[in-house]
């Protein structure tokens, strides 16, 4: 995709500053940045605290001062302790009035149940995300389930010893998200949301999760992007076994295009990983170019021989992958092949000899 302007580099107005665990940095008046640890290669998540003012449920004529939290961190002792520190370092004696979650992934959703209960605060999130979280938390259809293993095998990842490792991660989600609140206030695409003195609008995005909800404040040019727009890594875009025909790369690219049309380049993007930055258009262009390049490499490979998603891994991932990363990499490889398949650029065939889906470019001459 070409851009009318030469790409400007992203700018980070806070430089190398990072909030210490349990403390916050104010990034705009009444908007505070928290950073919590994660026990993965991606070792942190950003959470946001917004000053808020909501009607007092016990006294309709009164407004209650407090905070809205956006995203929660995973449920482990270290993150609970960090939140307890935030109570003394940052909350100024005011309560958390509501908990907004951008999407159901464990680093965003994990402690929602704990924060909602601790503060008697309601959960606000997209309905599809909420339902997906409840299903994943009930732990019957997770990453290591028989259905997921069958799905991976159908895409060429069928070595017994590899799948045994995936199986061990069956309870992965529920370990980090042991409970989900029993009820929610539903966020919808385009829904206006008053938080304190600011008017925000929900912006849903597809591809990374079922119904990701970002928040846009036009008056102050602030964008809480969740995992839909990250400054230095590309979001995981995977096909999952419960939706085996999906086309999330195309959905993601379409969502980015919508976002590009809505946001000015100079807005301050508050992402879930990495630092707040400016240059939304540049970053969206980079991500679209990145996916386009991978799709073209993959299409080329499918011209030479029919490829399964497993065959596509070395084309898409130049680094070596450990077995935990393999499940995510497989999901991404299937997603890229599906983007070509749904666009009519490759055809898909289930090989009767081994039950594996292979994709072949339609430009190849048949004989
Ligand atoms: Zn995510």
XYZ file of C-alpha atoms and ligand atoms in Angstrom:
368
model
C 0.000 0.000 0.000
C 1.433 3.397 -0.912
C 1.140 6.476 1.214
C 0.799 10.003 -0.207
C 3.349 11.316 2.305
C 6.819 9.945 2.948
C 6.614 7.885 6.140
C 7.393 9.851 9.274
C 9.020 7.871 12.053
C 6.912 7.247 15.147
C 7.524 9.698 17.975
C 7.526 8.851 21.659
C 6.830 12.006 23.600
C 7.738 10.433 26.939
C 11.127 9.266 25.643
C 12.411 6.262 27.555
C 10.297 6.882 30.644
C 8.400 3.826 31.905
C 6.142 3.628 34.946
C 7.593 1.506 37.752
C 5.466 -1.421 38.896
C 2.766 -0.153 41.260
C 3.167 3.468 40.120
C 1.707 5.557 37.335
C 2.776 8.221 34.854
C 0.179 10.827 33.880
C 0.180 10.873 30.041
C -2.629 13.433 29.613
C -4.667 15.309 32.259
C -6.491 12.645 34.268
C -5.107 9.736 32.193
C -2.549 7.553 33.947
C -0.313 4.821 32.507
C 0.347 1.669 34.561
C 2.651 -1.135 33.496
C 2.298 -4.661 34.915
C 4.619 -7.652 34.446
C 3.816 -10.730 32.350
C 5.585 -14.096 32.623
C 6.104 -14.424 28.843
C 8.570 -13.303 26.186
C 6.283 -10.255 25.957
C 7.027 -9.219 29.518
C 4.618 -6.373 30.251
C 1.180 -4.934 29.610
C 0.050 -1.313 29.824
C -3.152 -0.492 31.699
C -4.874 2.862 31.908
C -6.520 4.696 34.803
C -8.923 7.494 33.876
C -10.369 9.996 36.352
C -14.117 9.554 36.333
C -17.323 10.950 37.762
C -20.406 8.731 37.855
C -23.835 8.946 39.517
C -23.836 7.555 43.038
C -26.006 4.409 43.041
C -27.175 5.281 46.597
C -28.010 8.912 45.888
C -29.296 9.730 42.404
C -28.604 13.465 42.785
C -24.937 13.023 43.650
C -21.910 12.329 41.485
C -19.168 10.092 42.789
C -15.539 10.788 41.990
C -13.290 7.874 41.212
C -11.546 5.967 38.458
C -12.274 3.926 35.387
C -9.704 1.209 34.746
C -8.960 0.054 31.210
C -7.580 -3.521 31.258
C -6.430 -5.462 34.284
C -3.313 -7.684 33.972
C -3.216 -11.457 34.461
C -4.285 -12.988 37.758
C -1.128 -13.844 39.672
C 0.190 -12.732 43.087
C 2.638 -10.213 41.602
C -0.079 -8.370 39.663
C -2.435 -8.323 42.664
C 0.385 -6.818 44.750
C 1.089 -4.243 42.042
C -2.583 -3.229 42.050
C -2.507 -2.890 45.862
C 0.482 -0.575 45.481
C -1.409 1.456 42.879
C -4.188 1.969 45.425
C -1.797 3.866 47.700
C 0.451 5.448 45.084
C -2.117 6.687 42.575
C -5.815 6.394 43.454
C -5.750 9.410 45.822
C -8.192 7.679 48.153
C -10.833 7.418 45.413
C -12.573 4.197 44.395
C -12.488 2.311 41.109
C -15.976 2.909 39.689
C -15.866 0.672 36.633
C -13.621 -1.794 34.836
C -13.378 -1.625 31.042
C -11.708 -4.549 29.247
C -10.641 -4.120 25.608
C -10.668 -7.862 24.897
C -10.692 -11.306 26.471
C -6.991 -12.185 26.330
C -5.599 -13.137 29.750
C -3.250 -10.167 30.141
C -6.220 -7.806 29.713
C -8.980 -9.809 31.408
C -7.240 -11.815 34.164
C -7.903 -9.642 37.208
C -11.219 -8.150 36.035
C -13.123 -10.491 38.385
C -10.937 -9.444 41.326
C -11.090 -5.692 40.641
C -14.860 -5.793 40.041
C -15.410 -7.654 43.282
C -12.948 -5.632 45.354
C -14.525 -2.324 44.299
C -18.080 -3.536 43.613
C -17.520 -2.073 40.163
C -19.243 -3.238 36.983
C -17.427 -4.791 34.031
C -17.828 -3.015 30.682
C -16.774 -4.862 27.507
C -17.919 -6.109 24.097
C -20.407 -8.967 24.302
C -18.533 -11.340 21.978
C -15.363 -10.817 24.035
C -17.234 -11.435 27.278
C -18.788 -14.651 26.021
C -15.474 -15.883 24.619
C -13.863 -15.212 28.008
C -16.545 -17.195 29.821
C -16.145 -20.166 27.493
C -12.341 -20.099 27.674
C -12.444 -19.768 31.461
C -14.774 -22.773 31.759
C -11.855 -24.622 30.252
C -13.608 -27.169 28.094
C -12.451 -26.145 24.656
C -9.021 -24.598 25.137
C -5.762 -24.659 23.282
C -4.848 -28.221 24.212
C -8.294 -29.784 23.759
C -8.833 -32.732 21.430
C -10.592 -30.409 18.965
C -7.611 -28.037 18.870
C -5.156 -30.898 18.368
C -7.249 -32.267 15.510
C -7.328 -28.820 13.951
C -3.534 -28.437 14.120
C -3.052 -31.966 12.708
C -5.318 -31.058 9.793
C -2.931 -28.215 9.039
C 0.140 -30.425 9.046
C 1.336 -30.143 12.661
C 0.786 -33.749 13.594
C 3.878 -35.071 15.371
C 2.802 -36.863 18.560
C 5.585 -35.357 20.684
C 4.718 -31.773 19.644
C 1.034 -32.200 20.308
C 1.763 -33.713 23.734
C 3.336 -30.367 24.704
C 0.319 -28.414 23.431
C -1.914 -30.689 25.470
C -0.143 -29.621 28.667
C -1.365 -26.082 28.057
C -4.984 -27.104 28.100
C -5.707 -25.057 31.259
C -3.603 -22.111 30.217
C -6.428 -19.558 30.000
C -8.126 -20.541 33.245
C -4.801 -20.366 35.092
C -4.497 -16.684 34.202
C -8.232 -15.898 34.180
C -9.676 -18.083 36.961
C -13.051 -16.305 36.952
C -15.105 -13.910 34.850
C -17.666 -11.517 36.418
C -21.253 -12.772 36.196
C -22.604 -9.775 34.354
C -21.473 -6.938 32.137
C -22.422 -3.614 30.613
C -22.125 -4.121 26.879
C -19.860 -1.880 24.777
C -20.884 -1.524 21.130
C -19.031 -0.189 18.107
C -19.547 3.588 17.858
C -21.069 3.822 21.330
C -20.350 7.166 23.063
C -18.841 6.851 26.500
C -18.490 9.686 28.998
C -15.505 9.184 31.283
C -14.934 12.105 33.662
C -14.749 15.311 31.630
C -14.085 13.507 28.345
C -16.316 12.100 25.674
C -14.954 8.847 24.201
C -16.286 6.597 21.460
C -15.913 2.816 21.212
C -14.187 1.536 18.078
C -14.434 -2.192 17.541
C -11.820 -4.093 15.579
C -11.637 -7.644 14.291
C -8.839 -10.096 13.632
C -6.896 -10.141 16.901
C -9.798 -11.219 19.106
C -13.570 -11.642 18.644
C -14.714 -8.011 19.101
C -11.824 -5.902 20.345
C -12.908 -2.503 21.669
C -10.586 0.500 21.426
C -11.516 3.945 22.806
C -11.220 7.193 20.870
C -11.450 10.699 22.348
C -11.595 13.084 19.409
C -11.523 16.343 21.402
C -8.170 15.516 22.997
C -6.878 13.247 20.196
C -6.325 10.304 22.547
C -6.643 6.716 21.335
C -6.564 3.746 23.719
C -5.669 1.160 21.092
C -5.514 -2.071 23.136
C -3.773 -4.706 21.007
C -5.115 -3.407 17.679
C -2.308 -0.893 17.132
C 1.087 -1.528 18.741
C 4.235 0.499 18.037
C 6.901 -2.179 17.700
C 5.341 -5.629 17.447
C 2.555 -6.885 15.207
C -0.508 -8.260 16.991
C -1.112 -11.998 16.856
C -3.696 -12.787 14.197
C -4.740 -16.433 14.352
C -7.353 -18.839 13.106
C -8.681 -20.908 16.036
C -10.204 -24.366 15.946
C -13.677 -23.209 17.002
C -13.869 -20.954 13.907
C -11.795 -23.011 11.451
C -12.750 -21.225 8.204
C -12.211 -17.653 9.412
C -10.249 -14.928 7.620
C -8.836 -12.796 10.471
C -5.940 -11.221 8.507
C -8.397 -9.637 6.078
C -10.626 -8.536 8.957
C -7.628 -7.050 10.777
C -6.445 -5.160 7.677
C -9.972 -3.819 7.130
C -10.173 -2.721 10.770
C -6.843 -0.897 10.423
C -8.145 0.891 7.321
C -11.237 2.004 9.256
C -9.023 3.179 12.104
C -6.801 5.123 9.677
C -9.862 6.934 8.313
C -11.080 7.826 11.829
C -7.812 8.900 13.484
C -5.551 11.849 12.761
C -1.911 10.848 12.359
C -0.925 13.143 15.228
C -3.190 11.587 17.880
C -1.555 10.132 20.982
C -1.879 6.342 20.797
C -1.953 4.528 24.142
C -1.113 0.903 23.242
C -1.247 -2.202 25.443
C 2.403 -3.057 24.788
C 5.311 -0.671 24.193
C 5.206 3.090 24.825
C 2.625 5.776 23.984
C 3.389 7.133 20.522
C 2.351 9.469 17.744
C 2.267 8.447 14.077
C -0.873 6.286 13.838
C -0.983 6.479 10.032
C 2.679 5.548 9.641
C 2.246 2.579 11.935
C -0.936 1.395 10.190
C 0.832 1.680 6.813
C 3.784 -0.334 8.167
C 1.494 -3.080 9.474
C -0.480 -3.279 6.239
C 2.756 -3.445 4.233
C 4.112 -6.131 6.572
C 1.087 -8.378 6.037
C 1.014 -7.694 2.282
C 4.668 -8.732 2.032
C 4.111 -11.949 3.937
C 1.072 -12.773 1.801
C 3.055 -12.266 -1.371
C 5.936 -14.491 -0.125
C 3.445 -17.128 0.834
C 1.630 -16.979 -2.479
C 4.960 -17.419 -4.230
C 5.707 -20.489 -2.108
C 2.293 -21.964 -2.924
C 3.095 -21.583 -6.631
C 6.143 -23.802 -6.320
C 4.372 -26.546 -4.351
C 1.169 -27.087 -2.428
C 1.820 -25.897 1.158
C 0.234 -26.812 4.443
C 0.275 -24.214 7.244
C 3.062 -26.252 8.843
C 5.087 -26.007 5.605
C 4.533 -22.235 5.676
C 6.126 -21.692 9.106
C 9.734 -21.180 7.895
C 8.469 -18.748 5.252
C 6.615 -16.606 7.797
C 8.902 -16.996 10.818
C 12.605 -16.583 10.172
C 13.492 -17.263 13.839
C 13.297 -20.670 15.466
C 10.162 -21.291 17.496
C 9.824 -23.135 20.777
C 6.872 -25.470 21.149
C 4.790 -22.963 23.088
C 5.254 -20.396 20.316
C 4.395 -23.057 17.742
C 0.679 -23.043 18.566
C 0.483 -19.275 17.987
C 2.684 -19.507 14.891
C 0.444 -22.225 13.443
C -2.621 -20.059 14.045
C -0.907 -17.180 12.211
C 0.231 -19.377 9.323
C -3.317 -20.685 8.830
C -4.584 -17.081 8.980
C -2.237 -15.969 6.187
C -3.123 -18.952 4.007
C -6.816 -18.279 4.610
C -6.397 -14.642 3.500
C -5.053 -15.896 0.155
C -7.701 -18.615 -0.027
C -10.670 -16.313 0.700
C -9.291 -13.802 -1.833
C -9.319 -16.555 -4.449
C -5.547 -16.511 -4.889
C -4.938 -20.095 -3.751
C -7.165 -23.124 -3.620
C -7.416 -25.444 -0.638
C -7.527 -29.195 -0.837
C -7.749 -31.865 1.856
C -5.167 -34.485 0.935
C -6.867 -37.908 1.175
C -3.566 -39.662 1.912
C -2.840 -37.856 5.215
C -5.908 -35.689 5.949
C -3.878 -32.455 5.726
C -5.089 -29.227 4.087
C -2.723 -27.970 1.398
C -2.947 -24.677 -0.462
C -1.837 -24.210 -4.052
C -1.613 -21.022 -6.068
C -4.174 -20.795 -8.844
C -1.665 -19.205 -11.184
C 0.196 -22.540 -11.479
C -0.433 -24.331 -14.764
C -2.423 -27.496 -14.437
C -1.425 -30.550 -16.381
Zn -4.545 -9.523 22.879
